XYZ file of C-alpha atoms in Angstrom:
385
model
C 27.258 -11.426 -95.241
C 28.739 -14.630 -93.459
C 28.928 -17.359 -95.993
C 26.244 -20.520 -95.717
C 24.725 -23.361 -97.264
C 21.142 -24.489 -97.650
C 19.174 -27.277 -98.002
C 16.276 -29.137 -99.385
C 13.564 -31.210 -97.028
C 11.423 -33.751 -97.465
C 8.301 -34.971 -95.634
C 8.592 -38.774 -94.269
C 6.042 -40.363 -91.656
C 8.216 -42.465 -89.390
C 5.503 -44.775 -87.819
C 2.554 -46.981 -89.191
C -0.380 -44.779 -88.866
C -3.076 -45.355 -86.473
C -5.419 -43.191 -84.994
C -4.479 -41.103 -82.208
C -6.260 -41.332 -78.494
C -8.629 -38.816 -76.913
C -6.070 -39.336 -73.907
C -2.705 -40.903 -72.901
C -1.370 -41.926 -69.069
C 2.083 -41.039 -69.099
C 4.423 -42.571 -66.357
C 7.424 -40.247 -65.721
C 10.427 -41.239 -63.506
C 10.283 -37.580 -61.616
C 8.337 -34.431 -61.722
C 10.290 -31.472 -60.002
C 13.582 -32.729 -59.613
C 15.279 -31.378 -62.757
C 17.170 -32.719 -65.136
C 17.823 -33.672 -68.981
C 14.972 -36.680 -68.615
C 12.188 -34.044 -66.713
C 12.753 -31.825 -69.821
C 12.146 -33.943 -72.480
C 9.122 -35.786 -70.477
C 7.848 -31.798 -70.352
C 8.700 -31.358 -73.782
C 6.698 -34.528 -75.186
C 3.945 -34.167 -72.768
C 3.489 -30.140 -73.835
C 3.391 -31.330 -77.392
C 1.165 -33.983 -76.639
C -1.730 -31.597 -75.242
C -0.844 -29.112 -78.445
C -2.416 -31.824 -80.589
C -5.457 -32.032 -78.243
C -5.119 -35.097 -76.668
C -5.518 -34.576 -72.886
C -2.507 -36.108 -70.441
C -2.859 -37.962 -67.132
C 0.540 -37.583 -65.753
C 1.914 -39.945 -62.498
C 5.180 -39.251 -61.117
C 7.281 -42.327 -59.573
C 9.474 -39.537 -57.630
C 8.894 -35.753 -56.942
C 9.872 -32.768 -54.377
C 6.946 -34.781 -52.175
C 7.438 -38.210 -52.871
C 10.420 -40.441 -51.882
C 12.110 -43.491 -54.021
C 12.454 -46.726 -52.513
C 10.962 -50.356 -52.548
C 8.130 -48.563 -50.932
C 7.497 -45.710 -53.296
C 7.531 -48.654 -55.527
C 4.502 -50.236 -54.058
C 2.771 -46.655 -53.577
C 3.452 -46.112 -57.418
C 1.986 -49.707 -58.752
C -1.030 -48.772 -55.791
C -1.610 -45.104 -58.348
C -1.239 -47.020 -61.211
C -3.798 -49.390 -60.574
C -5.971 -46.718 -59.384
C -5.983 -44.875 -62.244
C -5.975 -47.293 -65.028
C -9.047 -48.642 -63.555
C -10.913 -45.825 -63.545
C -9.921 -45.536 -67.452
C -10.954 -48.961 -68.490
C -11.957 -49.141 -71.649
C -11.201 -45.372 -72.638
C -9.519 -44.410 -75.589
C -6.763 -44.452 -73.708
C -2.747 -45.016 -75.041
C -0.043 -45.466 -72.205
C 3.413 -43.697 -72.599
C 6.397 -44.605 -70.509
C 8.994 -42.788 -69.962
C 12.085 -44.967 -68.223
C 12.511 -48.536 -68.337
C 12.290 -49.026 -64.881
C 8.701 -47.745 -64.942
C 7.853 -50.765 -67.835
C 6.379 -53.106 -65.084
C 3.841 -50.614 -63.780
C 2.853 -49.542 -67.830
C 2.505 -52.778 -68.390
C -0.360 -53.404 -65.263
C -1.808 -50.025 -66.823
C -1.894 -51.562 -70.006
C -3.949 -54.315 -68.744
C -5.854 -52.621 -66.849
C -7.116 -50.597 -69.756
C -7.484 -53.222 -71.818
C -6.177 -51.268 -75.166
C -4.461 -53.318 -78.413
C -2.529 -50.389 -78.911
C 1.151 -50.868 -77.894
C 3.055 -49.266 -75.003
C 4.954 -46.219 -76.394
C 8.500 -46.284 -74.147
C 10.929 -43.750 -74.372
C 14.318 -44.790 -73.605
C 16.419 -41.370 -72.784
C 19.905 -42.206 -71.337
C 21.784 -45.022 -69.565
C 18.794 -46.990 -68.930
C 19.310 -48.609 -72.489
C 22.573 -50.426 -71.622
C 22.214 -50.858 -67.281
C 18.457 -52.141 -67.137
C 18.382 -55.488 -65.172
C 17.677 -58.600 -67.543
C 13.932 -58.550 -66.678
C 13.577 -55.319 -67.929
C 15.406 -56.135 -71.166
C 12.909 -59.225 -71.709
C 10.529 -56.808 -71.022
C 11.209 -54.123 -73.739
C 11.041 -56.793 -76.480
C 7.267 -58.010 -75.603
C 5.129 -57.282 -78.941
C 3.442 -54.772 -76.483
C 6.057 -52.286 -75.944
C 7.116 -49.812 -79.361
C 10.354 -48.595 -77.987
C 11.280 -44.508 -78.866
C 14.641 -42.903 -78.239
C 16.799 -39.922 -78.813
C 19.052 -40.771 -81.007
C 20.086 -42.459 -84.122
C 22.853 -44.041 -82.039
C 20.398 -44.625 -79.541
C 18.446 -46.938 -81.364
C 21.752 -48.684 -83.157
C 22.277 -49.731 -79.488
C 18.661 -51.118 -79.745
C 18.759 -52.801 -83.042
C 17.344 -56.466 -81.559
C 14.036 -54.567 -80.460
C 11.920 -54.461 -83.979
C 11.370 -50.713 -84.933
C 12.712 -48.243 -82.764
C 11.271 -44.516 -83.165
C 13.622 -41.557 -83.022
C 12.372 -38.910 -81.103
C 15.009 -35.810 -80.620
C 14.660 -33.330 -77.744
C 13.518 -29.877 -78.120
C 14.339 -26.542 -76.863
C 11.940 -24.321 -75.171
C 10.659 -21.637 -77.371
C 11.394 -18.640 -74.872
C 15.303 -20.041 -74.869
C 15.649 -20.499 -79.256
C 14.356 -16.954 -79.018
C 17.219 -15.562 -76.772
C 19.550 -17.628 -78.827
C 18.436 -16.417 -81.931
C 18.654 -13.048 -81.134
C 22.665 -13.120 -79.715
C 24.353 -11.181 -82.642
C 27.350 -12.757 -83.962
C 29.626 -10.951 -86.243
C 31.235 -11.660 -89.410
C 34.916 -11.326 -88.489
C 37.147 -13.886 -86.386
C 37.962 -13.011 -82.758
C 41.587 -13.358 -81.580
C 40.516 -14.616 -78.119
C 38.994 -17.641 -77.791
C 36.224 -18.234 -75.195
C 35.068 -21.846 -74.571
C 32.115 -23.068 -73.244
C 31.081 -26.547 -71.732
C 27.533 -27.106 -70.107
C 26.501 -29.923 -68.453
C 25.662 -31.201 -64.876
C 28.646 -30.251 -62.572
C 28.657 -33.746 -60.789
C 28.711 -35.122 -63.755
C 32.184 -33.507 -64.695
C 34.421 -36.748 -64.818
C 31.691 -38.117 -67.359
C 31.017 -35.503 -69.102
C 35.006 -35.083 -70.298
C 35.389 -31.633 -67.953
C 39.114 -32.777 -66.667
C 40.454 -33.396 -70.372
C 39.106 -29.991 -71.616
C 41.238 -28.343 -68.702
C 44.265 -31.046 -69.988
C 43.725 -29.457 -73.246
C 43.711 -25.998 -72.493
C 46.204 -26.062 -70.283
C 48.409 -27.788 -72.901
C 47.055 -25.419 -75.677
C 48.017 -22.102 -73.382
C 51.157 -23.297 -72.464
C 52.063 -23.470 -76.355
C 50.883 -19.798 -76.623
C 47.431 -19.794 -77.678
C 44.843 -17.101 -76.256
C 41.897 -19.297 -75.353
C 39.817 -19.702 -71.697
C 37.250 -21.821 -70.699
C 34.246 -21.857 -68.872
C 31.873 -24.737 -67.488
C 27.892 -23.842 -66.930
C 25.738 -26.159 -65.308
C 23.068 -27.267 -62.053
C 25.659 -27.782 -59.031
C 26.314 -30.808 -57.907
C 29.346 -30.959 -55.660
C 33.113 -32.581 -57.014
C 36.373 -32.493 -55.593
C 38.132 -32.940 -58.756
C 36.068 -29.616 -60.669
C 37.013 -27.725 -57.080
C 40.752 -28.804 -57.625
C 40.842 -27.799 -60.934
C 39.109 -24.245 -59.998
C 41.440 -23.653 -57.348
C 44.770 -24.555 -59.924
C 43.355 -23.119 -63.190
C 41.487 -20.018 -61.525
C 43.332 -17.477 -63.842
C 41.364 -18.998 -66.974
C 39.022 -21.302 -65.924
C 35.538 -20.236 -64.771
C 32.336 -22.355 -63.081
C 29.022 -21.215 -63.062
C 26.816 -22.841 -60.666
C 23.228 -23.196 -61.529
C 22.977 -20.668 -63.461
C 19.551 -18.962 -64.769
C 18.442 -18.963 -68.238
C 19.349 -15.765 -68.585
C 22.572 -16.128 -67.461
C 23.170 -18.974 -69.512
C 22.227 -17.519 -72.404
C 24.552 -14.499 -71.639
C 27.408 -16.676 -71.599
C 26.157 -18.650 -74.710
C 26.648 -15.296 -76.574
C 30.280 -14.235 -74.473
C 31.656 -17.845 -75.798
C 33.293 -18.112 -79.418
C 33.389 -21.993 -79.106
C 31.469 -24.928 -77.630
C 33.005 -28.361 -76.180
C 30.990 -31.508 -74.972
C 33.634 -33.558 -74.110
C 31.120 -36.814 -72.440
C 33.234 -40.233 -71.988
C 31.789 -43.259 -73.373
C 32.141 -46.238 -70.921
C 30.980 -49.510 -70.760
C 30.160 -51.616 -67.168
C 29.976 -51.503 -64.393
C 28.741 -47.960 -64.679
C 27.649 -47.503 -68.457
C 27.365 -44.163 -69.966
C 27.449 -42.247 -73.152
C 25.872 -39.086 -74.798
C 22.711 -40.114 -76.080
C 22.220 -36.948 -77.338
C 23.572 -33.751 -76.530
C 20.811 -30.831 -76.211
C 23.230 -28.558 -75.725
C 24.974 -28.934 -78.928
C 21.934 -27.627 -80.496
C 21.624 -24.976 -78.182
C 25.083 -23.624 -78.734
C 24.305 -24.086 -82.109
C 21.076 -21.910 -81.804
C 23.297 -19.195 -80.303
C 25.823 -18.910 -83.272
C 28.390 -20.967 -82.156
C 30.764 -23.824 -83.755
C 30.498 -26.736 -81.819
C 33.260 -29.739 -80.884
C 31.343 -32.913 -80.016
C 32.147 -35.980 -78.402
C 34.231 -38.767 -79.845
C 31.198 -41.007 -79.858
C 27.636 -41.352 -79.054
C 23.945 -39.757 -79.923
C 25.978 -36.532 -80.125
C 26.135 -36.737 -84.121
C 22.283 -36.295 -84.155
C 22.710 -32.721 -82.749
C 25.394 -31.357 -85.144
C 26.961 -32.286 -88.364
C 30.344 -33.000 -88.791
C 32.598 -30.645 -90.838
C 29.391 -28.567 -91.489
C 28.225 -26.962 -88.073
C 31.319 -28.576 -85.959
C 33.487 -31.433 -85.160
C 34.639 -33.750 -82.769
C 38.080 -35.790 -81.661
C 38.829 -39.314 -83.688
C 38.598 -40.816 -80.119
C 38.583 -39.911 -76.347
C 42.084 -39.526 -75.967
C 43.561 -36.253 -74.449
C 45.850 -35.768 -77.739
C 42.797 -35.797 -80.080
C 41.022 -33.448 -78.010
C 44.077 -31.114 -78.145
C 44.405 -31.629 -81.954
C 41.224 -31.178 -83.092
C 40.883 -27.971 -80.786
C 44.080 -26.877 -82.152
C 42.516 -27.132 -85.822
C 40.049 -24.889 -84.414
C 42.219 -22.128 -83.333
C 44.186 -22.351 -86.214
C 41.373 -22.004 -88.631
C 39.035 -19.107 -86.913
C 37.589 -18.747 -90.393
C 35.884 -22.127 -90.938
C 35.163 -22.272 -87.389
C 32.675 -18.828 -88.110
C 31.254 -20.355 -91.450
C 30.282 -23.441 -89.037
C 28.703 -21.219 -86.721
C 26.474 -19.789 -89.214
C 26.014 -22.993 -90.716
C 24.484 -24.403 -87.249
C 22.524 -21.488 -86.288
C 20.930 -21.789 -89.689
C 20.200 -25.222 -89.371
C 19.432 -25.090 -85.367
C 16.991 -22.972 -86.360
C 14.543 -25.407 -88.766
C 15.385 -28.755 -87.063
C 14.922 -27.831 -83.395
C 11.695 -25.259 -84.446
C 9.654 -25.347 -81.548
C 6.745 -24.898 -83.867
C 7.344 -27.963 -85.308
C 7.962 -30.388 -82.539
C 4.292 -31.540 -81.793
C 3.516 -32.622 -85.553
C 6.822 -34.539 -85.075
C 5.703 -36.141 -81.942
C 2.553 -37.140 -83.290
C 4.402 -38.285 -86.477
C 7.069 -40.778 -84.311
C 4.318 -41.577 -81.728
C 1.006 -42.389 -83.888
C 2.618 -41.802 -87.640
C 0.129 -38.984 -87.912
C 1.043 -36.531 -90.899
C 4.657 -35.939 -91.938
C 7.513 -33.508 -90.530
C 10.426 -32.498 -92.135
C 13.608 -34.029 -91.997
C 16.826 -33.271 -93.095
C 17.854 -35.522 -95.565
C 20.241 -33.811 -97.955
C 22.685 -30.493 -98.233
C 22.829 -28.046 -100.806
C 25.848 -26.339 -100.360
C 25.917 -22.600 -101.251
């Protein structure tokens, strides 16, 4: 049997409690369109109608509705429509993106509730909103929620901040679960990086190429493949076209086929560059990680970010000292050269994948972050076996 450690719980409410609504109006930045924000919205909202609170969902952008200054006014025009005809309901509002915070705020009004605002802040919009929109998130009336604990470091000046992790779909921890990973180290190495094609300069894709270029060329047996929705990028074609012999794309591929290569791969990378302005970005939390994790698989993480939320260092993975190209190389390196911890990691994360991303679980958590409503169980300790 692989060697793994175990660990103890403990039930903590993370909000002040207060009762929760019959209904909440949840603005959401896209319905449709895909994406890491649409599945967490989805995730949350699912959750929410588990508990038995019924949602009223308006879209800002979908597959029938444009963006623009006059979306903009059509969107205000819905919200005021709707949060009339809830006046004085038992009612909460949820909004999910910053940029929707004016037109929660009218809703808010308009149902004339005490309780705050719930906003989830998901990605970039925590460092690039416009000054307004930082005023705005630190009104009494707005109880800001994000992904991660690094997340809401970044958000210290706001009063409480509630962490909220994504999820992963049942069906897909089910697939995952059931890839069978041996005990024994393979000699081949098979890595695997998913993310959003067009997002491959930020998402580190051109220094794991460096890397395994550098890392073949010294005589190591080790390919690499990159999974993701297509987007298009000259740079990821380049690198296809030069590194065809051991580097692989997969463009938009189908849960099935993900998950197929999720159990082919022997190692996960997610490489994502943290930048400041003009165009901030970061890793605010890494689904992924926990997905690869799911599957069996020791994970390398980013240098920095919300990625530390999704694994744990030296236990289920690790990551770089910093975003240069050497680290990268080194700290892959250490995982070559130790195929033995890296398998005791990947049995370490599944194990732990498997209680702190339970499905099961998520709506008492949302209704602990949002409401403080019960307990859930966190991790807050390791036993080691």
């Amino acid at each position: 049997m692989c060697p793994a450690w175990r660990c103890t719980v403990t039930g903590i409410s993370s909000a002040p409690e207060r009762q929760m609504p019959s209904r909440v109006l949840a603005l959401i930045p896209s319905q449709g369109l895909g994406g890491g924000i649409e599945a967490y919205v989805q995730a949350v909202l699912d959750a929410v109608r588990e508990l038995g609170v019924e949602v009223v969902e308006l879209a800002f952008t979908s597959r029938s509705l444009s963006s623009g200054p006059a979306a903009k006014a059509r969107f205000l025009a819905r919200v005021f429509r709707a949060s009339g005809s809830l006046h004085r309901t038992d009612t909460d509002v949820l909004c999910f993106h910053l940029g929707l915070l004016p037109a929660a705020m009218l809703a808010h009004y308009r149902l004339a509730t005490a309780t705050p605002i719930t906003t989830f802040f998901h990605g970039i919009e925590i460092w690039s909103g416009s000054r307004i929109e930082r005023v705005l998130r630190r009104r009494p009336s707005i109880r800001p929620v994000t992904v991660s604990s690094f997340s809401a470091g970044t958000m210290v000046d706001d009063r409480d901040v509630g962490i909220l992790a994504p999820s992963v779909p049942a069906p897909l921890v089910r697939d995952l679960l059931a890839i069978d990973r041996g005990c024994r180290p393979v000699q081949d190495v098979r890595m695997l990086s998913v993310f959003r094609l067009g997002d491959y300069v930020l998402k580190g894709g051109p220094e794991l190429v460096g890397a395994v270029a550098w890392l073949r060329s010294e005589g190591y047996s080790v390919t690499l493949t990159f999974a993701g929705r297509d987007a298009p990028n000259e740079l990821l074609d380049r690198d296809l076209e030069r590194y065809g012999e051991w580097l692989t794309v997969v463009r938009s591929p189908s849960e099935a086929t993900l998950v197929d290569h999720y159990a082919n791969a022997t190692l996960f990378a997610l490489a994502t560059r943290q930048q400041g302005r003009p165009r901030p970005f970061g890793e605010g939390f890494g689904i992924v990680l926990a997905e690869a994790a799911l599957a069996g698989l020791p994970v390398l993480g980013p240098a920095s970010g919300g990625s530390r939320d999704a694994f744990i260092e030296g236990v289920t993975g690790v990551s770089p000292r910093d975003q240069s190209l050497g680290s990268l190389i080194d700290i892959i390196r250490w995982m070559l050269d130790h195929p033995q911890e890296a398998l005791v990691m990947g049995t370490n994360g599944r194990r732990w994948a498997r209680r702190a991303f339970d499905p099961g679980a998520y709506p008492a958590r949302v209704a602990d972050v949002v409401w403080g409503q019960g307990t859930y169980l966190r991790w807050l300790g390791l036993q080691f076996a």
